Amino acid sequence: MSSRVAITRLIPEPGPTMLAHQTVELVANSEDRSLDRAELRGLVGGCDAVLCLLTDSIDADILDAAADCKIFANMAVGYNNIDVAAATKRGIMVTNTPGVLTECTADLAMALILGVARRVAEGDVEMRAGRFPGWGPLYMLGGDVTGKTLGLVGPGRIAAAVAKRAKGFDMPLLYHGRRPSPDMEALGAKAVDLDTLLRESDFVSLHVPLSKETHHLIDAAALAKMKPTSYLINTARGPVVDEKALVAVLKAGAIAGAGIDVYEDEPAMAPGLADCTNALLLPHLGSATLGTRSAMSRIAAENIVAVLEGRRPPNLLNPEVWQGNS
Ligand code: GLV
């Protein structure tokens, strides 16, 4: 098959080998860094397919540079980095990698819940600094997790996987989504509006995709509705939270803390966030296990192979393009 396929960054196997078997020419950025705009334009030019990452901004300009391209396969479940409408207009398919990172991301959300409430990272810092004064009845008290109410914003797969874990901690479950979720209901979660969820939850965990509707969904007004003893957990996308407003409430002690894996302007953080000892901060590790990243690599490659073989890709996000072609 005489296809030219690009991979925008060094990724784990098996995707690269799968694509190397399918193509005459595999052009891959072999470095573990994002390409700049000019490099990205250059790489995608003349390609039939591109495997890209959430750190690549695929806008109209990049799509125009990839005039012959049939598919951009994003190696991520989120695809806010791709202008899907612009791709659809140009007849380019867009795919993502849902499902395979659900459990791994839910594990990390649970780690943030436990870690921020029980001050795990803070305790580690104290030990390493030699500041442990010995056990004390008032030393480093945190918040309870078991039996506390968990509010899940967004009723998708990852939220349901977090709910499943939280049930092991006897946590009453609330959820908020645009429609009822049978998965959530089966776990005993109660559907509520966002205000109720914010007011009643001890942990508010975000699981919505980033879109115009969810940008700054958790703003100063939303944060003000949370209990002073509650925690915000974000493993979704940074811009879902107004990060400056979050810093203000953390500094004021208006909520108990936050467990954050994603940021508004990655890799930067809002000024002051790093000084908030009541925030547990991780560098976007939701899907960061070798097993999960390998599965994502395989699925992204499978989507490309399907298109190169004239089949509909399994994770197509803009089916109108396929219907237009078939
Ligand atoms: C990770 O953040 C993803 O969307 O896959």
XYZ file of C-alpha atoms in Angstrom, residues 1-318:
318
model
C 0.000 0.000 0.000
C 1.587 3.267 -1.067
C 0.658 5.518 1.812
C 2.524 8.131 3.703
C 1.702 8.258 7.406
C 2.987 10.695 10.019
C 3.398 10.300 13.782
C 3.867 13.650 15.455
C 5.892 12.523 18.474
C 7.726 9.544 19.928
C 5.020 7.165 21.221
C 5.073 3.655 22.729
C 4.648 0.558 20.615
C 2.756 -1.133 19.031
C 1.351 1.777 16.958
C 4.575 2.660 15.100
C 5.300 -0.956 14.111
C 1.688 -1.553 13.044
C 1.847 1.530 10.840
C 5.313 0.688 9.485
C 3.857 -2.617 8.204
C 1.021 -0.831 6.438
C 2.812 2.020 4.768
C 5.469 2.689 2.237
C 6.597 5.733 4.101
C 6.295 6.353 7.830
C 7.443 9.825 8.785
C 7.739 10.096 12.533
C 9.021 12.724 14.887
C 11.431 10.480 16.774
C 11.878 12.988 19.588
C 9.851 13.106 22.786
C 8.770 16.709 22.264
C 5.896 18.506 20.547
C 6.652 19.925 17.134
C 6.283 23.654 16.649
C 3.721 24.919 14.135
C 6.100 25.078 11.177
C 7.480 21.602 11.899
C 3.978 20.183 12.244
C 2.872 21.764 8.953
C 5.951 20.306 7.295
C 5.408 16.823 8.744
C 1.751 16.469 7.754
C 2.202 17.797 4.188
C 1.588 15.035 1.628
C 0.462 12.529 4.282
C -2.541 10.208 3.915
C -2.904 9.810 7.659
C -1.578 11.466 10.808
C -1.318 10.030 14.309
C -1.338 13.071 16.603
C -1.385 13.810 20.324
C -3.328 16.086 22.639
C -0.340 18.437 22.712
C -0.751 19.095 18.942
C -3.150 21.881 18.100
C -4.807 20.684 14.889
C -6.565 23.755 13.535
C -7.622 24.907 10.045
C -4.058 25.986 9.265
C -2.603 22.520 9.980
C -5.516 20.803 8.221
C -4.862 22.931 5.126
C -1.223 21.848 5.181
C -2.492 18.237 5.157
C -4.587 18.568 2.019
C -4.252 14.861 1.032
C -4.931 13.533 4.516
C -7.877 11.227 5.149
C -7.592 10.877 8.925
C -6.163 12.531 12.017
C -6.071 9.830 14.702
C -5.707 11.465 18.119
C -3.921 9.299 20.691
C -6.222 10.513 23.488
C -9.826 10.195 24.510
C -10.218 14.005 24.650
C -10.066 15.755 21.281
C -10.456 19.435 22.147
C -7.040 19.945 20.497
C -8.601 19.209 17.089
C -10.995 21.507 15.243
C -13.342 18.663 14.282
C -15.752 20.966 12.402
C -12.870 22.262 10.252
C -11.731 18.670 9.582
C -15.266 17.646 8.627
C -15.498 20.586 6.218
C -12.325 19.334 4.522
C -13.522 15.711 4.419
C -10.924 14.577 6.958
C -11.888 11.928 9.518
C -10.999 12.385 13.189
C -10.736 9.546 15.706
C -9.854 9.177 19.396
C -8.985 6.329 21.781
C -11.912 5.870 24.184
C -12.326 2.998 26.623
C -8.741 1.908 27.127
C -7.829 4.710 29.524
C -10.993 4.599 31.613
C -9.703 2.435 34.469
C -6.300 4.078 34.609
C -7.775 7.596 34.777
C -10.313 6.498 37.393
C -7.453 5.055 39.466
C -5.723 8.430 39.344
C -8.892 10.315 40.311
C -9.174 7.999 43.325
C -5.481 8.589 44.111
C -6.152 12.349 44.083
C -9.210 11.946 46.339
C -7.250 9.902 48.857
C -4.025 11.839 48.416
C -5.405 15.335 48.898
C -7.730 14.418 51.772
C -5.085 12.452 53.658
C -2.274 14.878 52.780
C -0.110 12.144 51.270
C 2.234 14.397 49.261
C 2.517 16.925 52.082
C 3.453 14.127 54.482
C 6.115 12.850 52.090
C 7.626 16.346 51.921
C 7.658 16.585 55.726
C 9.468 13.254 56.063
C 12.100 14.065 53.440
C 12.710 17.457 55.032
C 13.330 15.779 58.401
C 10.452 17.770 59.922
C 8.442 14.836 61.384
C 8.259 15.805 65.070
C 6.881 12.401 66.123
C 3.254 11.233 66.299
C 0.926 13.886 67.640
C -2.839 13.942 68.209
C -3.189 17.126 66.172
C -0.399 16.541 63.668
C -1.308 16.848 59.961
C -4.992 16.112 60.306
C -6.760 15.581 56.996
C -10.293 14.963 55.787
C -12.234 11.695 55.893
C -12.900 9.802 52.681
C -14.884 6.716 53.712
C -18.579 7.471 53.934
C -18.239 10.973 52.434
C -20.347 12.059 49.473
C -18.757 12.008 46.019
C -20.265 14.208 43.308
C -19.349 13.273 39.737
C -19.752 15.959 37.096
C -20.301 14.201 33.761
C -21.879 10.758 33.640
C -19.480 9.075 31.192
C -17.295 5.991 31.355
C -14.561 7.481 33.549
C -17.067 8.929 36.028
C -18.742 5.508 36.312
C -15.368 3.846 36.898
C -14.617 6.335 39.702
C -18.094 5.690 41.148
C -17.377 1.942 41.165
C -14.194 2.503 43.140
C -15.867 4.968 45.519
C -18.504 2.377 46.396
C -15.689 0.382 48.009
C -15.230 3.378 50.296
C -18.965 3.464 51.116
C -19.275 6.886 49.518
C -22.810 8.048 48.713
C -22.801 9.069 45.027
C -24.310 12.058 43.241
C -23.891 12.760 39.544
C -24.732 15.488 37.098
C -25.029 15.057 33.364
C -27.144 16.106 30.453
C -29.064 12.826 30.527
C -29.618 10.007 33.026
C -26.886 7.384 33.035
C -27.978 3.750 33.471
C -24.406 2.896 34.553
C -24.519 5.513 37.302
C -28.037 4.570 38.377
C -26.961 0.908 38.578
C -24.234 1.978 41.009
C -26.833 3.741 43.145
C -25.775 7.260 42.111
C -28.443 9.935 42.310
C -28.872 12.395 39.422
C -28.932 16.009 40.648
C -28.474 19.465 39.161
C -25.000 20.983 39.304
C -25.849 23.397 42.133
C -27.092 20.573 44.355
C -24.015 18.510 43.544
C -21.688 21.397 44.426
C -23.520 22.170 47.663
C -23.862 18.577 48.921
C -20.671 16.813 47.839
C -17.605 16.357 50.009
C -15.609 15.578 46.864
C -16.508 17.078 43.479
C -14.805 15.148 40.671
C -14.868 16.474 37.095
C -15.330 14.132 34.113
C -16.683 16.303 31.291
C -15.026 16.842 27.927
C -13.791 20.373 27.239
C -16.166 22.320 24.995
C -17.610 25.835 24.789
C -20.290 24.696 27.258
C -17.865 23.284 29.825
C -15.180 25.993 29.599
C -14.968 27.473 33.136
C -17.948 25.361 34.216
C -16.319 25.544 37.640
C -15.865 29.284 38.013
C -15.783 31.515 41.099
C -19.567 31.271 41.487
C -19.508 27.456 41.293
C -16.605 27.215 43.742
C -18.491 29.469 46.155
C -21.261 26.863 46.317
C -18.899 24.151 47.596
C -18.652 23.380 51.309
C -15.581 24.739 53.132
C -14.743 21.120 54.014
C -14.991 19.845 50.434
C -12.396 19.017 47.783
C -12.312 19.597 44.015
C -10.768 16.867 41.836
C -9.949 17.503 38.166
C -8.685 14.739 35.876
C -10.675 16.030 32.867
C -9.311 19.159 31.189
C -7.785 22.243 32.832
C -10.003 24.913 31.253
C -13.116 23.305 32.786
C -11.974 25.109 35.953
C -11.224 28.826 36.258
C -7.763 28.226 37.702
C -7.308 31.788 39.018
C -10.600 31.496 40.898
C -9.459 28.127 42.255
C -6.227 29.657 43.576
C -8.284 32.353 45.314
C -10.550 29.867 47.115
C -7.637 27.597 48.048
C -5.720 30.550 49.493
C -8.770 31.760 51.396
C -9.452 28.241 52.719
C -12.954 28.523 51.243
C -12.710 24.848 50.234
C -10.567 22.229 51.966
C -8.386 21.413 48.978
C -8.020 20.353 45.373
C -6.499 17.378 43.574
C -5.521 18.574 40.126
C -4.040 16.664 37.186
C -4.823 19.087 34.332
C -4.251 22.815 33.888
C -5.680 25.684 31.882
C -2.462 26.472 30.070
C -0.324 23.324 30.289
C 2.442 22.957 31.178
C 2.083 26.284 33.050
C 0.072 26.758 36.238
C -1.878 29.784 37.409
C 0.273 32.074 39.572
C -0.008 31.108 43.211
C -1.263 27.549 42.673
C 2.139 26.049 43.487
C 2.063 27.854 46.859
C -1.240 26.265 47.893
C -0.299 23.433 50.234
C -3.952 22.312 50.207
C -3.599 21.419 46.511
C -2.213 18.078 45.360
C -0.775 18.792 41.919
C 0.080 16.166 39.298
C 1.488 16.737 35.799
C -1.358 15.358 33.589
C -0.801 11.688 34.464
C -4.381 10.382 33.980
C -3.498 7.813 31.311
C 0.190 7.577 32.165
C 0.847 3.859 32.559
C 2.781 1.901 29.977
C -0.095 -0.553 29.532
C -2.619 2.200 28.886
C -0.397 4.268 26.619
C 0.410 1.118 24.593
C -3.299 0.403 24.241
C -3.878 4.007 23.117
C -1.038 3.668 20.593
C -2.601 0.464 19.232
C -6.081 1.942 18.933
C -4.859 5.110 17.201
C -2.942 2.923 14.724
C -5.972 0.639 14.219
C -8.049 3.646 13.233
C -5.460 4.630 10.630
C -5.058 1.076 9.301
C -8.839 0.839 8.877
C -8.901 3.995 6.772
C -5.897 2.915 4.683
C -7.715 -0.375 4.000
C -10.920 1.419 3.030
C -12.790 0.485 6.203
C -14.647 2.802 8.568
C -12.377 3.554 11.547
C -13.785 2.139 14.800
C -13.593 5.391 16.770
C -14.820 7.890 14.192
C -15.874 11.223 15.703
C -17.252 12.830 12.536
